[in-house]
mmCIF file with all atom_site columns, C-alpha atoms in Angstrom:
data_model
loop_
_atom_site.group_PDB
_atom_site.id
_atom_site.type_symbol
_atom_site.label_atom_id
_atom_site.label_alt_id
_atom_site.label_comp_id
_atom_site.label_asym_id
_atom_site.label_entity_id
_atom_site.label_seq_id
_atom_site.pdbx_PDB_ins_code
_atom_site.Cartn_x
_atom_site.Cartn_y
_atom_site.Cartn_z
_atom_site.occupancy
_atom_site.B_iso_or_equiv
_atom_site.pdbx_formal_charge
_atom_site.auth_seq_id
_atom_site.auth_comp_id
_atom_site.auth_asym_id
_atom_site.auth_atom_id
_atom_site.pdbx_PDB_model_num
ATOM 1   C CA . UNK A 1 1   ? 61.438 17.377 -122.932 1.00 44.00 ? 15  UNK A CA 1
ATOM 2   C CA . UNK A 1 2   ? 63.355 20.356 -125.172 1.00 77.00 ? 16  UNK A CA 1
ATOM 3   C CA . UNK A 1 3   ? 65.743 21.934 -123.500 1.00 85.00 ? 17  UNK A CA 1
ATOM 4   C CA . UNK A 1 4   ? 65.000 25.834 -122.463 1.00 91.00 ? 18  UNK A CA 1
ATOM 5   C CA . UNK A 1 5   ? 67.753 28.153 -123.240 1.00 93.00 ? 19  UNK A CA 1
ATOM 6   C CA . UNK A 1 6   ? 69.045 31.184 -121.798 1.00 94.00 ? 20  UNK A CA 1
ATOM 7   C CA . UNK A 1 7   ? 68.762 33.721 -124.490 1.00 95.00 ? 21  UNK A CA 1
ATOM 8   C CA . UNK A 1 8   ? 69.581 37.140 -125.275 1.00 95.00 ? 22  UNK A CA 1
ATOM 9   C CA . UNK A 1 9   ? 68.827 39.512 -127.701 1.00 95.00 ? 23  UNK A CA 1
ATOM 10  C CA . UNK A 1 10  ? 70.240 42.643 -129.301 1.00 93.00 ? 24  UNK A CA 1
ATOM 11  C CA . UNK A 1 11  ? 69.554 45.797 -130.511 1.00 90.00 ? 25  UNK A CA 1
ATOM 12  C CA . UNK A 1 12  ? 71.088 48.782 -130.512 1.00 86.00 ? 26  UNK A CA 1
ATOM 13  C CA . UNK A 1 13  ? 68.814 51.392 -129.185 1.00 83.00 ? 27  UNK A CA 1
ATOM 14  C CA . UNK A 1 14  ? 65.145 51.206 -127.241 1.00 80.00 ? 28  UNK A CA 1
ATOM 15  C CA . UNK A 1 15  ? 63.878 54.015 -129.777 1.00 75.00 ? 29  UNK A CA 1
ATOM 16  C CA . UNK A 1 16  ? 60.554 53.911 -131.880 1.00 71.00 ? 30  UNK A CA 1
ATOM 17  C CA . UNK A 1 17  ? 60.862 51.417 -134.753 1.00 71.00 ? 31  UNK A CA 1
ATOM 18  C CA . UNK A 1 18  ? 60.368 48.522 -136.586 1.00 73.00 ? 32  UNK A CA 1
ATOM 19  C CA . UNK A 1 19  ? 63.177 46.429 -135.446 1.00 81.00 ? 33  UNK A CA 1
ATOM 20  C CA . UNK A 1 20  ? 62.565 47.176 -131.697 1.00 84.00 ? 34  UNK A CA 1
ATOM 21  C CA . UNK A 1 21  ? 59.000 46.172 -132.183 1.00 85.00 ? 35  UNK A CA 1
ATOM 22  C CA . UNK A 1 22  ? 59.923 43.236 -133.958 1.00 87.00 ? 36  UNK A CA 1
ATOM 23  C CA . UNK A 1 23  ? 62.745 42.129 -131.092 1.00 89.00 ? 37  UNK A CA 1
ATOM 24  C CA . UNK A 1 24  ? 60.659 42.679 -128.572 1.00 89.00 ? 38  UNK A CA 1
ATOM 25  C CA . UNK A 1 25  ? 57.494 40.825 -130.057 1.00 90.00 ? 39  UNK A CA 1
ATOM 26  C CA . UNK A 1 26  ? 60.433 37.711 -130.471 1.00 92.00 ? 40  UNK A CA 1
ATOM 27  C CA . UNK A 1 27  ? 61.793 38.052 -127.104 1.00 93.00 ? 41  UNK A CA 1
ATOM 28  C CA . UNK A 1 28  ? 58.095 37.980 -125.449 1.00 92.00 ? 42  UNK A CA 1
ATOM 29  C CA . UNK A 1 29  ? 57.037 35.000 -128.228 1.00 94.00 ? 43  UNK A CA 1
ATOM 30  C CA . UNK A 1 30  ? 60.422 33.010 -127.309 1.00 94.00 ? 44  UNK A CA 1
ATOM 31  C CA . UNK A 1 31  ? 59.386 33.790 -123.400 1.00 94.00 ? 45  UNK A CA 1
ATOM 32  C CA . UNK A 1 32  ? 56.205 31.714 -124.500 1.00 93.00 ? 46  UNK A CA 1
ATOM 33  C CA . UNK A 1 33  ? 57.561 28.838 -125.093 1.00 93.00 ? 47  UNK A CA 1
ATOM 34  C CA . UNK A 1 34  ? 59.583 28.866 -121.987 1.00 93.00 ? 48  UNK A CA 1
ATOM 35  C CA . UNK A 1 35  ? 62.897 30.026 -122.913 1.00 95.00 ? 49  UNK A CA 1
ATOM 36  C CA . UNK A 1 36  ? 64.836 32.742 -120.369 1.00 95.00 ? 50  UNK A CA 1
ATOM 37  C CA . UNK A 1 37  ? 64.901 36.232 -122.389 1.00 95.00 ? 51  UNK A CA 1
ATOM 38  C CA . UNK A 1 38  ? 67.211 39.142 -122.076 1.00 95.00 ? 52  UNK A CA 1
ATOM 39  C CA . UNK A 1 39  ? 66.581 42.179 -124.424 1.00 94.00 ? 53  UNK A CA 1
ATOM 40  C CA . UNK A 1 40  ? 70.270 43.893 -124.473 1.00 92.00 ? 54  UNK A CA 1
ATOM 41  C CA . UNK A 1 41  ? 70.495 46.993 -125.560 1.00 89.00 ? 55  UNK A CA 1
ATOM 42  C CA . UNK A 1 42  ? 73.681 48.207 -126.365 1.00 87.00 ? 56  UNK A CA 1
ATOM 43  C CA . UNK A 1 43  ? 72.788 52.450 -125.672 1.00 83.00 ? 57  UNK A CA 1
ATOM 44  C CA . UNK A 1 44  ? 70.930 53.954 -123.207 1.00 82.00 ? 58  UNK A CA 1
ATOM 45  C CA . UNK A 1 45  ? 68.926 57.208 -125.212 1.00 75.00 ? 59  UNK A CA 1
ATOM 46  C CA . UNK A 1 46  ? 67.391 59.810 -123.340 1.00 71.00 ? 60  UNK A CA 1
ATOM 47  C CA . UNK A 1 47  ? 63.900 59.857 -125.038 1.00 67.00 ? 61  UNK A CA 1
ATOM 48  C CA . UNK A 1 48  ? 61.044 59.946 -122.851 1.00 65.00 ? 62  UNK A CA 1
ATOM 49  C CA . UNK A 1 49  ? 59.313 56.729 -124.490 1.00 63.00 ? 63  UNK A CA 1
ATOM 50  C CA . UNK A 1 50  ? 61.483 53.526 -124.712 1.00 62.00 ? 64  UNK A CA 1
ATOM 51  C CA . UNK A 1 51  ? 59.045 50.711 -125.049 1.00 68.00 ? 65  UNK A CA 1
ATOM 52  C CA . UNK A 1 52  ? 58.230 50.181 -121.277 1.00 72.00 ? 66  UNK A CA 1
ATOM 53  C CA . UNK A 1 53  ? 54.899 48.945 -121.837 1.00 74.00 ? 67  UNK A CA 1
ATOM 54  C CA . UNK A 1 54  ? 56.153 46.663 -124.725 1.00 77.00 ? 68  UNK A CA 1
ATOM 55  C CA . UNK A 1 55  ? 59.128 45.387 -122.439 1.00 80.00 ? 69  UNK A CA 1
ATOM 56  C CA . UNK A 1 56  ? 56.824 44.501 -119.220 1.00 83.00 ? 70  UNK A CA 1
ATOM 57  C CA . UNK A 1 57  ? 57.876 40.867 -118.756 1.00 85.00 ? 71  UNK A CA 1
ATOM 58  C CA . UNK A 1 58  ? 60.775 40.913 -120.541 1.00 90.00 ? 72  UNK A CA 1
ATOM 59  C CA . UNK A 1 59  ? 64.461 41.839 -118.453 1.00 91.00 ? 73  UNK A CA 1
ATOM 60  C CA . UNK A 1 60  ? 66.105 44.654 -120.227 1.00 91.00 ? 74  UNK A CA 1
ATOM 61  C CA . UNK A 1 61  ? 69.712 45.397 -119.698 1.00 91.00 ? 75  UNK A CA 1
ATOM 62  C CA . UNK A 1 62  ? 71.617 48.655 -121.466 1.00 89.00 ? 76  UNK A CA 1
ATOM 63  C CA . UNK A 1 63  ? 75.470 47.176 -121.587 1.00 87.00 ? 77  UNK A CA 1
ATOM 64  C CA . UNK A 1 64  ? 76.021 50.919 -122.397 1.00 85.00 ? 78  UNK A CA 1
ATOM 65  C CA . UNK A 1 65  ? 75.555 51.475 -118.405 1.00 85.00 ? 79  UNK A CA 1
ATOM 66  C CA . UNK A 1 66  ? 78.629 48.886 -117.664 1.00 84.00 ? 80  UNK A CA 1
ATOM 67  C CA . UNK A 1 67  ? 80.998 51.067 -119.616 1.00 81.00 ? 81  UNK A CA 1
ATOM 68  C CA . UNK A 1 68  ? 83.393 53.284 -118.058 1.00 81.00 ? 82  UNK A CA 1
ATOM 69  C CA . UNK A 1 69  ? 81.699 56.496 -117.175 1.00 84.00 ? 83  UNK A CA 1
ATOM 70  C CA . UNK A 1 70  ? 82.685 58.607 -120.268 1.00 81.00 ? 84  UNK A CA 1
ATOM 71  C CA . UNK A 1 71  ? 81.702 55.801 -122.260 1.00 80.00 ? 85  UNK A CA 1
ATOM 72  C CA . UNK A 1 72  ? 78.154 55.951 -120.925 1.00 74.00 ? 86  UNK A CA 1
ATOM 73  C CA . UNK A 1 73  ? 76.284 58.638 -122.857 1.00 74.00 ? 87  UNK A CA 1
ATOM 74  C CA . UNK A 1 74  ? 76.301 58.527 -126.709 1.00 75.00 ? 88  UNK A CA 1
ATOM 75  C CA . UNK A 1 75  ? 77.789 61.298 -129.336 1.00 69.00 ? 89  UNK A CA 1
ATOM 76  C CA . UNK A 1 76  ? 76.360 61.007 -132.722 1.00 77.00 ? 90  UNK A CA 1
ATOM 77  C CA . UNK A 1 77  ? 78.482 60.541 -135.785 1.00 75.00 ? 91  UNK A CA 1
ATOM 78  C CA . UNK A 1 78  ? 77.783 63.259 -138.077 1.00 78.00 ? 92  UNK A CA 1
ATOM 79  C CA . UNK A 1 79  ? 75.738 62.792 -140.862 1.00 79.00 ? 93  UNK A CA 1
ATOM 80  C CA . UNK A 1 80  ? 74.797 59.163 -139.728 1.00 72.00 ? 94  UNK A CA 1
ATOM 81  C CA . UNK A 1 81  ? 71.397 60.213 -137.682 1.00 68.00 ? 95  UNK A CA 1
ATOM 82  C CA . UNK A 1 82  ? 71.803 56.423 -136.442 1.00 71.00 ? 96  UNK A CA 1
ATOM 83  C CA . UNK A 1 83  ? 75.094 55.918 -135.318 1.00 75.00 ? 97  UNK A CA 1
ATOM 84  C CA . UNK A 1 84  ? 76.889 56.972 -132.127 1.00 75.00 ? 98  UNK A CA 1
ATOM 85  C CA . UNK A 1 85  ? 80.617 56.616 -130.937 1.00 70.00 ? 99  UNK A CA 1
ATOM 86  C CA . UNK A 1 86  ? 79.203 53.839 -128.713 1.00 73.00 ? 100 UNK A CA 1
ATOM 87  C CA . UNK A 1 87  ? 78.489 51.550 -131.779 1.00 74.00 ? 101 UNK A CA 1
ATOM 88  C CA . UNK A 1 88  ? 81.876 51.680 -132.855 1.00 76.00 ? 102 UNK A CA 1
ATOM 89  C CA . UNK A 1 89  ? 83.728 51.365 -129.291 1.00 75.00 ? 103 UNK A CA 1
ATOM 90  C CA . UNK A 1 90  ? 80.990 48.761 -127.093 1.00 81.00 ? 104 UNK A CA 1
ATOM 91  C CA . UNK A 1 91  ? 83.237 45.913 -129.071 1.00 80.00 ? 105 UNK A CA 1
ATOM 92  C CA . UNK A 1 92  ? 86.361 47.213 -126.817 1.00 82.00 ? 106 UNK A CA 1
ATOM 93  C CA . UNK A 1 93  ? 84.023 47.191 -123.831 1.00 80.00 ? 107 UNK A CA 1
ATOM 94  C CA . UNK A 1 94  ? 83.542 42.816 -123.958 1.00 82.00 ? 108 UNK A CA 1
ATOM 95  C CA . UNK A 1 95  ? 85.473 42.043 -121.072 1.00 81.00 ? 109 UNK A CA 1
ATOM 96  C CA . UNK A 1 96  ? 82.723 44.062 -119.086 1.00 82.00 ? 110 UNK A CA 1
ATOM 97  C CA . UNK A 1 97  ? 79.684 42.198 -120.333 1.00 82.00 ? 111 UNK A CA 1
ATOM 98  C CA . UNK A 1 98  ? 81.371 38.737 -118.062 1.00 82.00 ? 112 UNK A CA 1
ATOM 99  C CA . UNK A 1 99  ? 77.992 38.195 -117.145 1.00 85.00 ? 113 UNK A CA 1
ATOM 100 C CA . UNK A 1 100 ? 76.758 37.226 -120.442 1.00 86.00 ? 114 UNK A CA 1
ATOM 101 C CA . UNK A 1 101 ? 79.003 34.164 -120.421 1.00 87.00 ? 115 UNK A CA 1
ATOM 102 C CA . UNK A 1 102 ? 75.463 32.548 -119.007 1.00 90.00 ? 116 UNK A CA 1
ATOM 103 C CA . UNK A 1 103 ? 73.572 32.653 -121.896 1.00 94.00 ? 117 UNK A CA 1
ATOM 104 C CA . UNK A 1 104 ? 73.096 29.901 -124.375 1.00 95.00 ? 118 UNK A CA 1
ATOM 105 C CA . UNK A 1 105 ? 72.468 31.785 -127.334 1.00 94.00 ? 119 UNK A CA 1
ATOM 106 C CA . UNK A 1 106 ? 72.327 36.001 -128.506 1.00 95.00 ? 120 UNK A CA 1
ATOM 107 C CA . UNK A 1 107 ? 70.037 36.744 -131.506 1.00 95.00 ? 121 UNK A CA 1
ATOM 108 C CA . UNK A 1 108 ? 71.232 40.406 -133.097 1.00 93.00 ? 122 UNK A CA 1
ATOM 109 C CA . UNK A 1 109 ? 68.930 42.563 -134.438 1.00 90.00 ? 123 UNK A CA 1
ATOM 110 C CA . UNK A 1 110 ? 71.019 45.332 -137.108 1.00 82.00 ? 124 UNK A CA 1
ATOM 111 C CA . UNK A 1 111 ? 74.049 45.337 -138.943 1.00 81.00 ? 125 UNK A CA 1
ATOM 112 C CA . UNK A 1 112 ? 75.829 47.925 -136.063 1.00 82.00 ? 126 UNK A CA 1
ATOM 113 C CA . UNK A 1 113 ? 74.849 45.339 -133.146 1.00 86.00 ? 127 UNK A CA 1
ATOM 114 C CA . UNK A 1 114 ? 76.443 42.898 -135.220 1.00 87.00 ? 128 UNK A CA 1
ATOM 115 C CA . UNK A 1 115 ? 79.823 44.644 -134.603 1.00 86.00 ? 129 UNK A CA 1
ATOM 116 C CA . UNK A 1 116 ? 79.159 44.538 -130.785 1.00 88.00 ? 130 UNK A CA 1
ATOM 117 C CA . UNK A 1 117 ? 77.434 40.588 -130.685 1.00 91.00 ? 131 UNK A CA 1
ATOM 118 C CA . UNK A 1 118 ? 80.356 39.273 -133.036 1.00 90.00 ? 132 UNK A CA 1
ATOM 119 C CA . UNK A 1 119 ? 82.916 40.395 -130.111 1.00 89.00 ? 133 UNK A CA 1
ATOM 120 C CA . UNK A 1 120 ? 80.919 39.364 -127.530 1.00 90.00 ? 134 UNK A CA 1
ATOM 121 C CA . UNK A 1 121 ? 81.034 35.681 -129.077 1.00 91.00 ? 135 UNK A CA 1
ATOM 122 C CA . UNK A 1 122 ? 84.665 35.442 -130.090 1.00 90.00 ? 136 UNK A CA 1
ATOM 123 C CA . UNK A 1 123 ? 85.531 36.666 -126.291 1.00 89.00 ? 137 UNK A CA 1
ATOM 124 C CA . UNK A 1 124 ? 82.657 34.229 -124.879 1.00 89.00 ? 138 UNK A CA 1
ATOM 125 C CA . UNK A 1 125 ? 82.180 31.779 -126.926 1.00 92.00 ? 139 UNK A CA 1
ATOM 126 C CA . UNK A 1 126 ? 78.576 31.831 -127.298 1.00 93.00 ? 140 UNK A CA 1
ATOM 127 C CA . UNK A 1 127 ? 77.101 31.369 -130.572 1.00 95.00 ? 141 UNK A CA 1
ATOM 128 C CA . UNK A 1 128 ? 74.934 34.210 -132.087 1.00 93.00 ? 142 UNK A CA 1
ATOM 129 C CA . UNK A 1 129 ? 72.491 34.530 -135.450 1.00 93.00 ? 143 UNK A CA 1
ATOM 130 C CA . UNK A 1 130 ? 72.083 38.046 -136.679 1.00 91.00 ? 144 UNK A CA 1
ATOM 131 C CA . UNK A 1 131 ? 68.764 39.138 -138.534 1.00 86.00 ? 145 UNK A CA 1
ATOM 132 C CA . UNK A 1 132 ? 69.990 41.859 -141.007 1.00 83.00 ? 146 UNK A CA 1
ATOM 133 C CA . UNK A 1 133 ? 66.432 44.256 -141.621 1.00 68.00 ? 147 UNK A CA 1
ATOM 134 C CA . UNK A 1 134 ? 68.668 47.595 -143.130 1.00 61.00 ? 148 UNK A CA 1
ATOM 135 C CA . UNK A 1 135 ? 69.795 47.893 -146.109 1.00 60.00 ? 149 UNK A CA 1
ATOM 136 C CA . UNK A 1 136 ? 72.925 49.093 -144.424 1.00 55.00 ? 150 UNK A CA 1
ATOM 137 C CA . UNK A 1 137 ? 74.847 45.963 -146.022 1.00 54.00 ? 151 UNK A CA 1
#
């Protein structure tokens, strides 16, 4: 018998798009074949639709809500319509995420979750594989 692993995944905002879709779709196939999946998502957003009906069975955790409290909600970077301070200063936040110390494996989904899932790893030793999709690199 394989062994089923405690996984979680990455991505840096629950917002309409491609890379969401395509998380989630892996988290819920993964789920299928018995693993444990966690969709972590590093920033809470206050738009109205965030994939609820997508995410039904999966557990979805924003580590953005485990920062201190003026850490919580995001300020955009100017003239990046994608980035926020939070993607930048959630590496600095590691020591908070403890409870991810369970999980066998993190998948990352974008080149700014990278930043985040890279930190996480070096402080908990768990080993991570990042799917690049932006041309961000």
């Amino acid at each position: 018998m394989k062994k089923k692993l405690n996984i979680g995944i990455l991505i840096d905002q629950l917002v309409p798009g491609g890379v969401q879709k395509s998380a989630i779709r892996e988290g819920l196939e993964l789920k299928k074949l018995g693993h444990k999946i966690t969709l972590l998502v590093l920033i809470r957003l206050s738009y109205a639709y965030q994939y609820h009906d997508l995410t039904k069975g999966l557990k979805v955790i924003y580590l953005s809500d485990l920062n201190p409290k003026f850490f919580r909600t995001p300020i955009r970077i100017p003239y990046f319509s994608f980035l926020t301070h939070l993607h930048l200063l959630n590496p600095f936040f590691v020591k908070r995420y403890g409870f991810l110390k369970d999980f066998d494996f993190l998948i990352s989904h974008g080149t700014t979750t990278c930043i985040t899932t890279s930190a996480i790893s070096k402080n908990l030793k768990i080993p991570y594989l990042a799917y690049i999709w932006d041309p961000m690199i």
